[in-house]
XYZ file of C-alpha atoms in Angstrom:
459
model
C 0.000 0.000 0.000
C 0.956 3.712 -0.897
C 1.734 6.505 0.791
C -1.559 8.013 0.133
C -3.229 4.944 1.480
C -2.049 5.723 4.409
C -2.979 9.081 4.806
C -6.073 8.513 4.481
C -6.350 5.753 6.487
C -4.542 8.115 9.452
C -7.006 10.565 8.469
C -10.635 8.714 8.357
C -10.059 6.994 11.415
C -8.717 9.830 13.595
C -12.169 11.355 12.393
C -14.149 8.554 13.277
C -12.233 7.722 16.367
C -13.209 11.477 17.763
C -16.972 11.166 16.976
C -17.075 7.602 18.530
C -15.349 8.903 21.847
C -17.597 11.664 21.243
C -20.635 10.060 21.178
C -19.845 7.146 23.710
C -18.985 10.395 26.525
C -21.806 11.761 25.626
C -24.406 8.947 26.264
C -22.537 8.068 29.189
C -23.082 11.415 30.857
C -26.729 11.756 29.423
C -27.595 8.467 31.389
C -25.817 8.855 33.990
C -27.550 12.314 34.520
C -31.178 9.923 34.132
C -30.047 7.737 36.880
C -29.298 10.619 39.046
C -31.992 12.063 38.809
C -34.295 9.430 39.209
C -32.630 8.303 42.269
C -33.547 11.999 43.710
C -30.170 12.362 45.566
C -27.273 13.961 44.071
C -24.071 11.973 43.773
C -21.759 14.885 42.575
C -18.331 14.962 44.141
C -19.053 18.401 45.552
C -21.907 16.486 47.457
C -20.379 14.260 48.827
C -17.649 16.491 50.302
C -20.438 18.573 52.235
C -22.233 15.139 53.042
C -18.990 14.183 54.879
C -18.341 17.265 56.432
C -22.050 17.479 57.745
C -21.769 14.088 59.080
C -18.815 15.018 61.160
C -20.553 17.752 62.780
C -23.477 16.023 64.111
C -21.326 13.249 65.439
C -19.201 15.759 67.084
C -20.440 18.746 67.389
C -24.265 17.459 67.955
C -27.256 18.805 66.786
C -26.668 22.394 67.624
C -23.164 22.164 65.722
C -25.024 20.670 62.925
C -27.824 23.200 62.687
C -25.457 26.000 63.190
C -23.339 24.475 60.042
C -26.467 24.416 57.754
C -27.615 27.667 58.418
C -23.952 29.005 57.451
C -24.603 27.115 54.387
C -28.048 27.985 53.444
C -26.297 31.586 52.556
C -23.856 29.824 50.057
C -23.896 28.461 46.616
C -23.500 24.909 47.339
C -25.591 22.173 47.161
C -28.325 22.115 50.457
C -27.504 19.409 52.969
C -31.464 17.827 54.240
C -31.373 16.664 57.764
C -34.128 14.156 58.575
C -34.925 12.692 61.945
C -36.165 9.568 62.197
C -40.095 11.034 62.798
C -39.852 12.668 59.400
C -39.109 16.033 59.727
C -36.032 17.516 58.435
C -33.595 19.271 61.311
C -34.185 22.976 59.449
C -37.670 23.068 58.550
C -36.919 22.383 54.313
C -39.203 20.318 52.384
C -38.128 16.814 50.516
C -39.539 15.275 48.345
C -40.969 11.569 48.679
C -38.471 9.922 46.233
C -35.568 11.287 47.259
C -35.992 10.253 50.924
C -36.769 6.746 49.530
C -33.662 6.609 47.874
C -31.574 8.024 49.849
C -32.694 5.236 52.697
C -31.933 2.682 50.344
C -27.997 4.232 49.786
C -27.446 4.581 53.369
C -27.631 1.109 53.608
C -25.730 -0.082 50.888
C -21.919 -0.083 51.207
C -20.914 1.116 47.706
C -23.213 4.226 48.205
C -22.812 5.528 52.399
C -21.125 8.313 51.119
C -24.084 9.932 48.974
C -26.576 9.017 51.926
C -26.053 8.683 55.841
C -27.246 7.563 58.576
C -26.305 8.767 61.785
C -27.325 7.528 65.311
C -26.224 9.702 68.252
C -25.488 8.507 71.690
C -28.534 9.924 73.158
C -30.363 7.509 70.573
C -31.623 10.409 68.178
C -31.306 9.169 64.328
C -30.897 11.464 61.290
C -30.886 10.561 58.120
C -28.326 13.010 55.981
C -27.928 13.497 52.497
C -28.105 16.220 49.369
C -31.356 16.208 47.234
C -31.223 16.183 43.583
C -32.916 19.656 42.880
C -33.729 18.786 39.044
C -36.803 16.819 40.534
C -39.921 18.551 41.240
C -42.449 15.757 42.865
C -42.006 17.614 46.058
C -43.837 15.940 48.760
C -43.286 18.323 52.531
C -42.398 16.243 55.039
C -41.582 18.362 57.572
C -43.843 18.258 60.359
C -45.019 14.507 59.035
C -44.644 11.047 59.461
C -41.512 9.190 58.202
C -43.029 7.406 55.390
C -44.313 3.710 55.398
C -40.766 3.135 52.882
C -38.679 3.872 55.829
C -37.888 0.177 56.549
C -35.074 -0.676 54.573
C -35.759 -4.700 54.208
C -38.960 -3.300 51.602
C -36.940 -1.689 49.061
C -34.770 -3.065 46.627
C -31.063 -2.171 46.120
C -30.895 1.325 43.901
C -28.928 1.748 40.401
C -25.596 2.352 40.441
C -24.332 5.153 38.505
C -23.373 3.737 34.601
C -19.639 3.440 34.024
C -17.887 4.414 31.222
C -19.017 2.517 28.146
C -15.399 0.507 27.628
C -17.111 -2.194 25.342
C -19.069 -0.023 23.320
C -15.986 2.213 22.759
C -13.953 -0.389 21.581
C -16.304 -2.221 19.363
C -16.591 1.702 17.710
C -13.190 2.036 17.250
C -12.492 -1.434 15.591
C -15.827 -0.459 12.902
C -13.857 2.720 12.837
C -10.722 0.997 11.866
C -12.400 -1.545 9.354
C -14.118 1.159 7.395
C -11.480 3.870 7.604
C -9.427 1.267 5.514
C -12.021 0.944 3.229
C -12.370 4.680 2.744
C -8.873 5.258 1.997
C -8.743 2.893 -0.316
C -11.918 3.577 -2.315
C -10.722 7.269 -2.589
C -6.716 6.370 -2.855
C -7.229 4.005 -5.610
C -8.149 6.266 -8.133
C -5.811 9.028 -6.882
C -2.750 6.493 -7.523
C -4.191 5.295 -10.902
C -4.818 9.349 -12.331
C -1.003 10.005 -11.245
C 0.507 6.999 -12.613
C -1.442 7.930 -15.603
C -0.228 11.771 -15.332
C 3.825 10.099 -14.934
C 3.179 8.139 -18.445
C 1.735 11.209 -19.668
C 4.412 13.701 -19.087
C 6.629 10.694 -20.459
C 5.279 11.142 -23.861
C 2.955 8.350 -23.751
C -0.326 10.203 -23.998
C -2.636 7.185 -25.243
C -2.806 6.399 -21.574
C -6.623 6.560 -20.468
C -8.084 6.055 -17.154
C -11.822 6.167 -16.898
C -11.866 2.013 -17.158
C -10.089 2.067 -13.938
C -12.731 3.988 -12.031
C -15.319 1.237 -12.464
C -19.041 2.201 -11.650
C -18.177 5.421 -9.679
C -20.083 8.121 -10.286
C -18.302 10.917 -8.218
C -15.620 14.146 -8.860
C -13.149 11.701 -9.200
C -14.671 9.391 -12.214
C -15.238 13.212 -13.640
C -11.531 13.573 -13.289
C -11.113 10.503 -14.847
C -12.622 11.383 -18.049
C -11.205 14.764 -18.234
C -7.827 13.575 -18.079
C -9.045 11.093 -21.041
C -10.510 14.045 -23.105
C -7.460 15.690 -22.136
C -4.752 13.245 -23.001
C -7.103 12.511 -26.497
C -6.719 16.313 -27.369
C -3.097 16.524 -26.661
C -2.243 13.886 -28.614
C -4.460 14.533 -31.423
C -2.942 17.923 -31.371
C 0.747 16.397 -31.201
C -0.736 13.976 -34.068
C -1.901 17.429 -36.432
C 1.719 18.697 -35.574
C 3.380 15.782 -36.444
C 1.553 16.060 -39.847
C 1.905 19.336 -40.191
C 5.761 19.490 -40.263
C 5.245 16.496 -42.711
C 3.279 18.580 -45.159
C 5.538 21.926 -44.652
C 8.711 19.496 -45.739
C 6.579 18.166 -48.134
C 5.348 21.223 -49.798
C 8.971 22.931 -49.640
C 10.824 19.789 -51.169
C 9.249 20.289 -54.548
C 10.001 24.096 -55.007
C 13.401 23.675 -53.795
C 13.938 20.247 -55.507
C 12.901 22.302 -59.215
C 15.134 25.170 -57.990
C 18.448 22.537 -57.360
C 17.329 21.478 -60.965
C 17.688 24.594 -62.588
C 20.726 25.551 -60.876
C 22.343 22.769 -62.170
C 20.988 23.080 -65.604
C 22.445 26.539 -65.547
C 25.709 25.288 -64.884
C 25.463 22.472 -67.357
C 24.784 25.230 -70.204
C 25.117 29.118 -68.481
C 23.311 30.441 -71.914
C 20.184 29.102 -70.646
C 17.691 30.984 -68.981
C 16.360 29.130 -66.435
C 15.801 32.335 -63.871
C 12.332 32.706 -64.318
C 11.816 29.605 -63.185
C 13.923 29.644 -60.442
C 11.878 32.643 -59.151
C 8.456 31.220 -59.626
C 9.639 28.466 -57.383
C 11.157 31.246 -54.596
C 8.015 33.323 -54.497
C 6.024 29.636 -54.036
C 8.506 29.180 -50.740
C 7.436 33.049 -49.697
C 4.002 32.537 -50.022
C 3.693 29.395 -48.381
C 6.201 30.504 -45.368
C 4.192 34.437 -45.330
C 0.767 31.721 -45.005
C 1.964 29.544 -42.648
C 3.284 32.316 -40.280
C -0.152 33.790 -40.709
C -2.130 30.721 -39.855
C 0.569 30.552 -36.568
C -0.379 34.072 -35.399
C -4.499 33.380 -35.930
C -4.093 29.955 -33.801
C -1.935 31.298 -31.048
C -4.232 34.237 -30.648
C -1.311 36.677 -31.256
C -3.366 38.442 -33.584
C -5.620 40.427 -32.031
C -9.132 41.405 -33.520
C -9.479 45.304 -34.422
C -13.480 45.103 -35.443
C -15.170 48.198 -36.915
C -18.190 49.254 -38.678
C -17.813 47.922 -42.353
C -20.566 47.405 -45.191
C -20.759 43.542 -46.156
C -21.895 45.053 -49.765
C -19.251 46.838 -50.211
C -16.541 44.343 -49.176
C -18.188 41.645 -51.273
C -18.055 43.900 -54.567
C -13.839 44.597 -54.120
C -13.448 40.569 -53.309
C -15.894 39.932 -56.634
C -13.987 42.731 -58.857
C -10.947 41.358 -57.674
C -11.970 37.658 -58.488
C -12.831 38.361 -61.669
C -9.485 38.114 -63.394
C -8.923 34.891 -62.636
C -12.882 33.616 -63.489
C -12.661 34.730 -66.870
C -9.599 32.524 -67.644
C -12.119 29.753 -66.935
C -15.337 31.467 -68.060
C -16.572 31.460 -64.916
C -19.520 33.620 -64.154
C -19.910 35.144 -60.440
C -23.020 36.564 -59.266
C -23.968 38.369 -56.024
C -27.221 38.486 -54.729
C -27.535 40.456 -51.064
C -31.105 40.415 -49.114
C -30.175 43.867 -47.824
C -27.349 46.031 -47.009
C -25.675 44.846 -43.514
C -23.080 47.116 -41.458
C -20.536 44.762 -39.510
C -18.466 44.751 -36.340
C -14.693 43.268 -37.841
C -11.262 43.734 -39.212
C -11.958 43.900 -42.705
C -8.667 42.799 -44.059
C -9.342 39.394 -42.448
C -12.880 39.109 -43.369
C -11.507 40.110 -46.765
C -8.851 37.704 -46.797
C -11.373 34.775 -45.573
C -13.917 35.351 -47.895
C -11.818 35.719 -50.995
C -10.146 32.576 -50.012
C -13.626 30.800 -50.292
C -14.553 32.543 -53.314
C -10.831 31.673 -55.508
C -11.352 28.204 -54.194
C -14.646 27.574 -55.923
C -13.193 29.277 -59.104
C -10.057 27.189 -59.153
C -12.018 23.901 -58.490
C -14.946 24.568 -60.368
C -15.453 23.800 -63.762
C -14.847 25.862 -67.158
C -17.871 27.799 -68.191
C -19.717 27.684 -65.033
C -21.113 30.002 -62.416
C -20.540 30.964 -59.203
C -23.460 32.234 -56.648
C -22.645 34.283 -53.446
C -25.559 35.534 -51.369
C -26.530 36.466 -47.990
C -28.920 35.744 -45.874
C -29.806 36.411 -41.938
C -31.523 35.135 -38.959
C -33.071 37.955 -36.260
C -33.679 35.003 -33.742
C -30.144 34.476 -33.112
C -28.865 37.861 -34.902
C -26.521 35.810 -37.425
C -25.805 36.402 -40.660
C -25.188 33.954 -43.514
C -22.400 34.377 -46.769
C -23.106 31.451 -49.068
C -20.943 30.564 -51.545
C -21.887 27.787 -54.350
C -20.188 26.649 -57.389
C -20.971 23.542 -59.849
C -18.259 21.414 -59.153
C -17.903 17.276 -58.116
C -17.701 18.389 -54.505
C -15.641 16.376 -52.303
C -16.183 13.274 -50.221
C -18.499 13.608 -47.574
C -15.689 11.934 -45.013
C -13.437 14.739 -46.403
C -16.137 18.044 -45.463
C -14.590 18.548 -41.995
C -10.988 17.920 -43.225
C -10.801 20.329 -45.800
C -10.404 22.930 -43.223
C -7.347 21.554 -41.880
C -4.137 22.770 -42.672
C -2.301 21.253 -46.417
C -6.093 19.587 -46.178
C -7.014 19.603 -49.933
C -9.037 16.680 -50.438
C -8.893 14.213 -53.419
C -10.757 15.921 -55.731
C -8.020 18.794 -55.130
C -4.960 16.889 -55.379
C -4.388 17.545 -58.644
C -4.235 21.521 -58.415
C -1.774 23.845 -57.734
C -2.038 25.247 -54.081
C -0.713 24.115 -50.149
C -3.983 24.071 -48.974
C -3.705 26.226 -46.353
C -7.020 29.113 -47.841
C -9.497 27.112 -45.825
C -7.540 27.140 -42.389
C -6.581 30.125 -42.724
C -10.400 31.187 -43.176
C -12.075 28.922 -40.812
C -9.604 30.525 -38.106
C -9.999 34.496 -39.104
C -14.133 33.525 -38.938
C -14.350 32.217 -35.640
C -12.272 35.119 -34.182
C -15.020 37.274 -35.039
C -16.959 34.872 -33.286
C -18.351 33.018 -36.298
C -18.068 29.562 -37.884
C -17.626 27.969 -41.280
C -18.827 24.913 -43.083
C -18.767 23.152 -45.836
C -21.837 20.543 -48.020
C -22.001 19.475 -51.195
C -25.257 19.827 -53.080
C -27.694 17.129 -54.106
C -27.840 17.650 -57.362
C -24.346 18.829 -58.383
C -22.135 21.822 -56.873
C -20.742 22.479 -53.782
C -21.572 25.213 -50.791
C -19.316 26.853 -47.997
C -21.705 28.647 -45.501
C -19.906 31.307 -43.393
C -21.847 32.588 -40.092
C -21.478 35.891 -38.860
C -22.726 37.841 -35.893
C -24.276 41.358 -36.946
């Protein structure tokens, strides 16, 4: 067993130890305090101390000495001293009650209890029965100027209840439950403690297909939640290590080929230095600027380092540049775009990035779709949840449908795309700029033939 077993352990049955002494003390004086007080005589220490010293006096100091004493007292805070002779009537004129004189005859003639009760017999043959009544009773019957009652003879009563002692055997049998089921508790919480850190150890290792949910069984507490966080957590991280790991792949991928034509034409040049094979040799450098300037700009928009400068722009307005600008290349392909907007719609954004995403959508469905075709971009809105809605079709094949969420992921270009020139890095690089403004992006293909990208805005 672990350290944290044992800590627990230490912990749940010092905590259970301290209620069951708790509880066992406090039973024990709760009936303890019922047996006093049904025997009507007080058994305090304090009582018996004045019993004894009352005692003393009348065998001493006589009845004078005693009734001298007990006035002195009866201007004190102690506990009241009663007096009885043997006709009934107490030595300073005090009522008793009924039960307590009973009781008190019975402890004056039991050994284990002559110090709560006494009976004293003086030499010239008077008898007084002395002893402290329990004031929490109120059945007072006055026997002052009475009759000792018929209970007076001892051989008619039975022996009284002796005060309960401490409950040893109950104690104990609470502290060894205490013991069994503090073990218990430490290890149903310690268990999955030491499973989550071993898992945390492999994790920080590298090995981050490590799950741990299985190992919390049936629970249903914070600590099966933790379980399945760390799961979610350790699936993200390593999807995310996964993406990077591919993503390096595709950067080395897409820069091999540039540089791989550039070697080529270097060493053509120095096979034959009449040829002109510079042109080339700067196509294939701008390709290496563009894709570096693209992929530092994807970096900044995941990081966050770019930060969002929104103001009021017109969608119409912006939509007209991206189509004038989009034009050059549709004609090449007789390509026809049209815009259609419900209404004119004033934005909150950075309008070179919403520029920059939607053109990306927009040169994407000219450069996949096909010669003498068109190309529809409207809008649309919502004033239930205040979105609005930039659609752009074209008449292409479409991709797969396991491909739709892919294509936004970076050097994502699907099969249909493979064939083109491009990284495939338009779509990232739009689906991140969109939902910094707090949007989102998707992508279907049509039933009948053509493709859609739907971008949602908040207006």
């Amino acid at each position: 067993m672990g350290r944290l077993f044992w800590k627990f352990f230490i912990f749940f049955f010092l905590a259970q130890l301290t209620t069951v002494i708790g509880l066992s003390c406090a039973l024990w004086l709760h009936n303890r305090h019922e047996i006093l007080q049904e025997a009507g005589v007080e058994m305090s220490p304090p009582a018996r101390s004045l019993l004894a010293a009352a005692s003393s006096t009348l065998q001493f100091g006589g009845v004078e000495g005693l009734k001298h004493l007990l006035q002195e007292w009866q201007h004190q805070r102690v506990p009241q001293v009663l007096a009885i002779r043997e006709s009934g009537q107490e030595l300073m004129q005090r009522p008793y009650t009924k039960a307590s004189f009973e009781m008190a005859n019975k402890l004056a003639h039991d050994e284990k209890f002559q110090s709560f009760a006494k009976n004293i017999i003086l030499s010239d043959g008077q008898s007084f029965l002395l002893f402290v009544q329990d004031n929490g009773l109120r059945d007072e019957f006055d026997h002052s100027h009475g009759q000792p009652p018929d209970h007076m003879q001892q051989n008619h009563m039975s022996s009284p209840r002796p005060p309960p002692g401490f409950p040893l055997v109950p104690l104990f049998g609470g502290s060894l439950v205490s013991l069994i089921f503090a073990a218990l508790l430490a290890a149903y919480f310690s268990k999955p403690i030491t499973s989550l850190r071993a898992a945390f150890k492999q994790a920080s290792n590298g090995k981050l297909d490590v799950r741990v949910a299985h190992a919390m069984g049936k629970r249903r507490d914070e600590l099966s939640d933790l379980g399945h966080d760390f799961d979610a957590m350790a699936s993200r991280l390593e999807s995310l290590l996964q993406a990077q790991t591919r993503l390096l792949h595709h950067v080395s991928h897409e820069m091999r080929s540039p540089l791989a034509r550039m070697q080529m034409a270097l060493g053509l040049m120095k096979q034959d230095p009449s040829s002109d094979f510079l042109d080339r040799i700067e196509l294939e450098a701008n390709r290496i600027d563009g894709l570096v300037g693209e992929l530092l700009e994807l970096s900044k928009l995941e990081s966050g380092v770019i930060q969002i400068k929104k103001e009021p722009l017109e969608l119409s307005t912006l939509l007209n540049s991206i189509i004038v600008d989009a034009q050059f290349e549709a004609k090449s392909k007789q390509i026809n775009l049209h815009l259609a907007i419900d209404k004119d719609y004033v934005l909150d954004g950075q309008p070179d990035l919403l520029y920059r995403a939607i053109e990306n959508v927009v040169r994407n469905a000219i450069k996949y779709g096909p010669e003498a075709s068109e190309i529809n971009i409207s809008t649309t809105h919502s004033d239930i949840d205040k979105n609005l809605y930039i659609t752009v079709t074209d008449q292409g094949l479409g991709v797969k449908e396991t491909e739709l969420e892919d294509i936004f992921k970076p050097f994502i270009r699907g099969i249909s795309g493979s064939q083109t020139i491009g990284n495939g890095l338009g779509l990232a690089i739009t689906k991140q700029i969109i939902e910094a403004h707090g949007g989102s992006v998707s992508a279907k293909n049509l039933n009948s033939k053509g493709f859609s990208v739907e971008i949602v805005l908040p207006y």
